[in-house]
Amino acid sequence: MVRDTDDEDGAPTYNDSFSPLRRSCSIDFEEDNPIASKSRRVTVEDVTDEEDSRRYFEPYPEAGWTLREGQTSFERHQQYKESEGEDKWAPFGNEEEWGLAEWLVKSLGQTKTDEFLKLPITLNRTKPSFHNNRSFLQRVDALPHGLGWNCKKVSVKGNRTDENGQSLHEDLELWTRDPVECIKELIGNPLFKEYMVYAPSRAYEDEAGTKRIIDDMWTADWWWDKQKELPEGTTIAPIILASDKTMLSQFRGDKSAWPVYLSIGNIAKEKRRQTSATRNHPHRDGVDMVCADSFIRRVYPILAAYVADFPKQCLVACCKENRCPKCLVAADERGDPLNSLIRDPELTKEILERRRSGQHPVEFDEYGLRPVYKPFWANLPHTDIFLAFTPDLLHQLHKGVFKDHLVKWCLDIVGETEIDARFKAIPDYPGLRHFKKGISSVKQWTGTEHKEMQRVFMALITGAVPSRVVIVTRALLDFCYYARLHTHTSESLDGLENALAVFHAHKDVLQELAMDSTPKLPERLHIDFAKEAYRASNKRDYEEQMALWLQRQEAVFCRTTYLEWVAERAARRTEQESEYDSNSDAENEGFDVVPVVSQDIIHVLAKTAPHPRRSVQHLETMHGAVDFLPALTLFLQKHLPHNHSIFVILPPDPRVSELPKCLRVRATPEVLPSSSGRKPGSPNRFDMALVSSDGVQASKALLMLNAAVRVAQVRVLFRLPRQFGVYPRPLAYIEWFTPFREPDESSGLRLISRSTRHLRRNSAVIHVDEIIRPCHLIPKMGQLVNPMWTSANVYELASEFYLNPFIDLETFCMSTTST
């Protein structure tokens, strides 16, 4: 269902749809305006009728107008090849040779490529048109590629002197590309057509417009507010910059680089996060650019976000590292919940200029500035660099706040030995890293390991530290998890602010306990662009070789996407000619039917049981299903072959991801080591799961913690043998836990224990489709963990458990919306 963007009296209304861009078709509404036809692109995605899946949009009324039609680079290239009579695979012989060339560029270095091309099987059977690396690279270099690289020598004078009293200096190479041309390439790339937005909108969960949804940049306030400062109908290209130092050489050597990555906020974030949507003095009055939909718009490139670690932020902000790069809070008041004035770009430039001219403005010291007289942002139009700074989640949250501070504080309070013992006793969970030796011996941490610790840390330290430290820990972990959400709502932003407020209200306990509370760009980009480029060089004069390597990789990528675009265009043309239906329903004219991602929970079992025809005695001894027969009898009275695991496919939670999530529930008995000792064996794994307590089939409505949901341990997964008749639904033998108790006042965790009946574990046989999803329990450890507990036996030995809400983002969201 779609509602027009404007009603008769000009008041904004709301589009009832899921997203104005993703995987959808578009409708262009043309209206007269003094500039040109105003083509506003409104797109819809078919969604289910569930109320919580709907979104309502309020588009900005005067933005993203088109001036005229143009041609994208792909369209121009196709026109050129047709006029020259060239095959689309040229300069390669055919599709197979192009596939070989693509593989060689992506997979092999120059030496290995030369060796491969000189192999007898390559020369005599494959017979490519290029016979050595040199002739191959000549063809690659003939492909259209992105912008060229320019090199400029820069002499940097330091603040140290040599033995003669002369200032030390170093000559550096600065390799650059024109940023405006980079933006033209990004905004005009047809690959991003279905992911591109040219005007801001406000998204809401409700038709009244009271519950905001913020995910992509165009749904946030910055773009909307900045649009008001520009001429009517213009388009903003929000520039996203990210920079960090990266070491190129491994183990030895001092080769390093300082790459700067550039992308634009017009591209939907799920596409922008791919490295293909990233590139390395925008004009004050805007630039006419051909956009991905082949229309020309007046585009204003404006720096919107700068992602860097704290020292880089301070350098760019021209301030000392003991000051805040965003505001004017005093050095000794950092960390206090104050509302300080944001730094002013114009005032900062004025103070720096006065200092450079020999004056001594008092504000220079008051604001904690340092003599960086020509910051790169000084002449960027419409830019406020201090509002552009955004936190680097890896270095500032996962490493800085969590690992370097919170974990250190708790280690100081509890002690390394106890913390290590607690990590060793954490029960297993599919995909969870088990720190078998604890954490104190780990010398080098990655961002992944930081997040793995966060998944179990809350329940792990509960009972070992004072309750106020538990509150601080919960607040910081809540903040980290809220910050990781892909989509925010009014409620999640309130939760984020509340977590920060709770931390400030209780952080004094760290000072009372004498804890030291003195308080980077994604590594994936470094690996894809900087490190791989360096490894492809001969390690001498590597800068130029890196630039050439990047250019060749980009050329192959551009040709690949061009060929995909040609194939898609041809397929669309054929489909329009052969499948046009003139009798389609009037209310659906102009729309394509978009497949809807299922909102149901799906359960997938192996087609063939890995261990069929197991006896009941085997299930009782190896699986611990001691009441299997009574439970099965009860089930058969009520309703009328055996697997080791099932996969539960959850519908997408837009707060976390737009894709369904596949989770595994295991019921695996112990495997003993082989007699030879070559195969070590493995412990049993009987996973915990959230189960519908009312016997109804699992559904999205049950993805919250309420009375209709309970925890159970899955002991056996099986199908009834044929002698019981045809019963297609797979079954599970489970052992129930008690209903959830009220959350703990300090940790917010919910405590449960095993349910019993007649002094035996309360067991049952249920349908597999009553399993909602796997869950993770952590034993209540108290002040000292039981030394007998291990990851393999703790579910059997412990008596009380905490439901772990931090095992993944979906469970965290469930815990925040529990009823």
CSV table of C-alpha atoms in Angstrom, one decimal, residues 124-322:
chain,number,residue,atom,x,y,z
A,124,ASN,CA,48.8,-26.4,-25.1
A,125,ARG,CA,45.2,-26.7,-23.9
A,126,THR,CA,43.9,-23.4,-22.6
A,127,LYS,CA,45.8,-21.4,-25.2
A,128,PRO,CA,44.9,-17.9,-23.9
A,129,SER,CA,45.7,-14.9,-26.2
A,130,PHE,CA,48.3,-13.8,-23.7
A,131,HIS,CA,51.3,-15.9,-23.1
A,132,ASN,CA,53.1,-14.2,-20.2
A,133,ASN,CA,52.4,-11.8,-17.4
A,134,ARG,CA,53.6,-8.8,-19.4
A,135,SER,CA,51.1,-9.4,-22.3
A,136,PHE,CA,48.4,-10.2,-19.8
A,137,LEU,CA,48.8,-7.0,-17.8
A,138,GLN,CA,48.8,-5.0,-21.1
A,139,ARG,CA,45.3,-6.2,-21.7
A,140,VAL,CA,44.3,-5.5,-18.1
A,141,ASP,CA,45.6,-2.0,-18.4
A,142,ALA,CA,43.6,-1.5,-21.6
A,143,LEU,CA,40.4,-2.0,-19.5
A,144,PRO,CA,38.5,1.1,-18.5
A,145,HIS,CA,39.4,1.9,-14.9
A,146,GLY,CA,38.7,4.5,-12.2
A,147,LEU,CA,40.5,7.7,-11.6
A,148,GLY,CA,44.2,7.9,-12.0
A,149,TRP,CA,46.5,8.5,-9.0
A,150,ASN,CA,48.7,11.6,-8.5
A,151,CYS,CA,51.9,11.6,-6.4
A,152,LYS,CA,53.1,14.7,-4.6
A,153,LYS,CA,56.3,14.9,-2.5
A,154,VAL,CA,55.7,16.4,0.9
A,155,SER,CA,58.5,17.5,3.3
A,156,VAL,CA,57.5,17.3,6.9
A,157,LYS,CA,59.5,19.2,9.5
A,158,GLY,CA,59.4,17.7,13.0
A,159,ASN,CA,59.8,19.2,16.5
A,160,ARG,CA,63.2,17.4,17.2
A,161,THR,CA,66.6,18.5,16.2
A,162,ASP,CA,69.8,16.7,15.0
A,163,GLU,CA,73.3,17.1,16.4
A,164,ASN,CA,73.7,20.4,14.5
A,165,GLY,CA,70.5,21.9,16.0
A,166,GLN,CA,68.6,21.6,12.7
A,167,SER,CA,65.0,20.5,12.8
A,168,LEU,CA,64.6,17.0,11.6
A,169,HIS,CA,62.5,16.5,8.5
A,170,GLU,CA,61.2,13.6,6.4
A,171,ASP,CA,60.2,13.4,2.8
A,172,LEU,CA,56.9,11.6,2.3
A,173,GLU,CA,54.9,10.6,-0.8
A,174,LEU,CA,51.2,11.7,-0.9
A,175,TRP,CA,49.2,9.7,-3.4
A,176,THR,CA,45.8,11.3,-4.1
A,177,ARG,CA,42.7,11.2,-6.3
A,178,ASP,CA,40.3,14.0,-7.0
A,179,PRO,CA,37.6,13.6,-4.3
A,180,VAL,CA,34.9,15.2,-6.4
A,181,GLU,CA,35.6,12.8,-9.3
A,182,CYS,CA,35.5,10.0,-6.8
A,183,ILE,CA,32.0,11.1,-5.7
A,184,LYS,CA,30.9,11.4,-9.3
A,185,GLU,CA,32.0,7.8,-9.8
A,186,LEU,CA,30.2,6.6,-6.7
A,187,ILE,CA,26.9,8.4,-7.2
A,188,GLY,CA,26.8,7.6,-10.9
A,189,ASN,CA,27.6,3.9,-10.6
A,190,PRO,CA,24.7,1.9,-12.0
A,191,LEU,CA,25.7,-1.0,-9.7
A,192,PHE,CA,24.2,1.1,-6.8
A,193,LYS,CA,21.0,2.2,-8.6
A,194,GLU,CA,18.7,0.2,-6.4
A,195,TYR,CA,20.6,1.3,-3.3
A,196,MET,CA,20.8,5.0,-4.0
A,197,VAL,CA,18.8,7.8,-2.3
A,198,TYR,CA,18.9,11.5,-3.3
A,199,ALA,CA,16.7,13.1,-0.7
A,200,PRO,CA,16.3,12.7,3.1
A,201,SER,CA,13.2,11.2,4.7
A,202,ARG,CA,11.9,10.6,8.2
A,203,ALA,CA,10.8,7.0,8.9
A,204,TYR,CA,8.3,6.1,11.6
A,205,GLU,CA,7.0,2.9,13.1
A,206,ASP,CA,3.5,4.4,13.5
A,207,GLU,CA,1.2,6.4,11.2
A,208,ALA,CA,1.0,9.2,13.7
A,209,GLY,CA,4.7,9.8,13.3
A,210,THR,CA,5.7,9.6,17.0
A,211,LYS,CA,8.1,6.6,16.9
A,212,ARG,CA,11.2,7.4,14.8
A,213,ILE,CA,13.2,4.7,12.9
A,214,ILE,CA,16.8,5.6,12.0
A,215,ASP,CA,19.0,3.3,10.0
A,216,ASP,CA,20.5,4.7,6.8
A,217,MET,CA,22.0,8.2,6.8
A,218,TRP,CA,19.0,9.7,4.9
A,219,THR,CA,16.7,8.9,7.8
A,220,ALA,CA,18.7,10.8,10.4
A,221,ASP,CA,18.4,14.5,11.3
A,222,TRP,CA,21.8,15.7,9.9
A,223,TRP,CA,20.7,15.4,6.2
A,224,TRP,CA,17.3,16.9,6.8
A,225,ASP,CA,18.7,19.9,8.6
A,226,LYS,CA,21.5,20.5,6.2
A,227,GLN,CA,19.1,20.3,3.2
A,228,LYS,CA,17.3,23.4,4.6
A,229,GLU,CA,20.5,25.4,4.2
A,230,LEU,CA,20.8,24.7,0.5
A,231,PRO,CA,18.9,25.9,-2.6
A,232,GLU,CA,15.6,24.2,-3.4
A,233,GLY,CA,15.7,20.9,-5.2
A,234,THR,CA,19.4,20.2,-4.7
A,235,THR,CA,21.0,16.9,-3.8
A,236,ILE,CA,23.4,16.3,-1.0
A,237,ALA,CA,26.2,13.8,-1.3
A,238,PRO,CA,27.1,13.2,2.4
A,239,ILE,CA,30.8,12.4,2.4
A,240,ILE,CA,32.0,9.7,4.9
A,241,LEU,CA,35.8,9.7,5.5
A,242,ALA,CA,37.7,7.1,7.5
A,243,SER,CA,41.4,7.0,8.2
A,244,ASP,CA,43.9,5.2,10.3
A,245,LYS,CA,47.5,4.1,10.2
A,246,THR,CA,48.2,0.5,9.2
A,247,MET,CA,51.3,-1.6,9.2
A,248,LEU,CA,52.1,-3.1,5.8
A,249,SER,CA,55.0,-5.4,6.7
A,250,GLN,CA,54.5,-8.3,9.1
A,251,PHE,CA,56.8,-9.5,11.9
A,252,ARG,CA,59.7,-7.2,10.9
A,253,GLY,CA,60.2,-3.9,9.1
A,254,ASP,CA,58.6,-0.5,9.6
A,255,LYS,CA,56.6,-0.2,6.3
A,256,SER,CA,53.4,1.7,7.1
A,257,ALA,CA,50.7,3.7,5.3
A,258,TRP,CA,48.0,6.2,6.3
A,259,PRO,CA,45.1,5.4,3.9
A,260,VAL,CA,42.0,7.6,3.8
A,261,TYR,CA,38.8,6.0,2.6
A,262,LEU,CA,35.8,7.8,1.1
A,263,SER,CA,32.2,6.8,0.6
A,264,ILE,CA,28.9,8.6,0.4
A,265,GLY,CA,25.8,8.3,2.5
A,266,ASN,CA,23.5,8.2,-0.5
A,267,ILE,CA,24.3,4.5,-0.9
A,268,ALA,CA,22.3,2.2,1.4
A,269,LYS,CA,24.5,1.0,4.3
A,270,GLU,CA,24.3,-2.7,3.5
A,271,LYS,CA,25.9,-1.9,0.1
A,272,ARG,CA,28.2,0.9,1.3
A,273,ARG,CA,29.8,-1.5,3.8
A,274,GLN,CA,31.1,-3.6,0.8
A,275,THR,CA,34.5,-2.4,-0.2
A,276,SER,CA,33.4,-1.8,-3.8
A,277,ALA,CA,31.4,1.3,-2.5
A,278,THR,CA,34.5,2.9,-1.0
A,279,ARG,CA,37.1,5.3,-2.6
A,280,ASN,CA,40.0,7.2,-1.4
A,281,HIS,CA,37.6,20.7,-2.4
A,282,PRO,CA,34.0,20.1,-3.1
A,283,HIS,CA,32.5,23.0,-4.9
A,284,ARG,CA,30.6,25.6,-2.8
A,285,ASP,CA,27.8,25.9,-5.4
A,286,GLY,CA,27.4,22.2,-6.1
A,287,VAL,CA,28.3,20.1,-9.1
A,288,ASP,CA,26.1,18.7,-11.8
A,289,MET,CA,26.5,14.9,-11.7
A,290,VAL,CA,25.1,12.0,-13.6
A,291,CYS,CA,23.5,9.8,-11.0
A,292,ALA,CA,23.0,6.0,-11.0
A,293,ASP,CA,19.5,6.3,-12.5
A,294,SER,CA,20.9,8.3,-15.6
A,295,PHE,CA,19.5,11.6,-14.4
A,296,ILE,CA,21.6,14.7,-13.8
A,297,ARG,CA,21.3,16.4,-10.5
A,298,ARG,CA,22.9,19.4,-8.8
A,299,VAL,CA,25.0,17.7,-6.1
A,300,TYR,CA,26.6,19.3,-3.0
A,301,PRO,CA,29.3,17.1,-1.6
A,302,ILE,CA,29.5,17.8,2.1
A,303,LEU,CA,31.6,16.1,4.7
A,304,ALA,CA,29.1,14.4,7.0
A,305,ALA,CA,31.1,11.9,9.0
A,306,TYR,CA,34.8,11.4,9.8
A,307,VAL,CA,35.6,8.0,11.4
A,308,ALA,CA,39.0,7.8,13.2
A,309,ASP,CA,40.5,6.8,16.5
A,310,PHE,CA,40.8,9.4,19.3
A,311,PRO,CA,44.3,10.6,18.6
A,312,LYS,CA,43.4,11.2,14.9
A,313,GLN,CA,40.2,13.0,15.9
A,314,CYS,CA,42.3,15.3,18.2
A,315,LEU,CA,44.8,15.9,15.4
A,316,VAL,CA,42.1,16.8,12.9
A,317,ALA,CA,40.3,19.0,15.5
A,318,CYS,CA,43.6,20.8,16.1
A,319,CYS,CA,43.3,20.2,19.8
A,320,LYS,CA,45.5,18.4,22.4
A,321,GLU,CA,44.8,14.8,23.3
A,322,ASN,CA,43.8,15.7,26.8
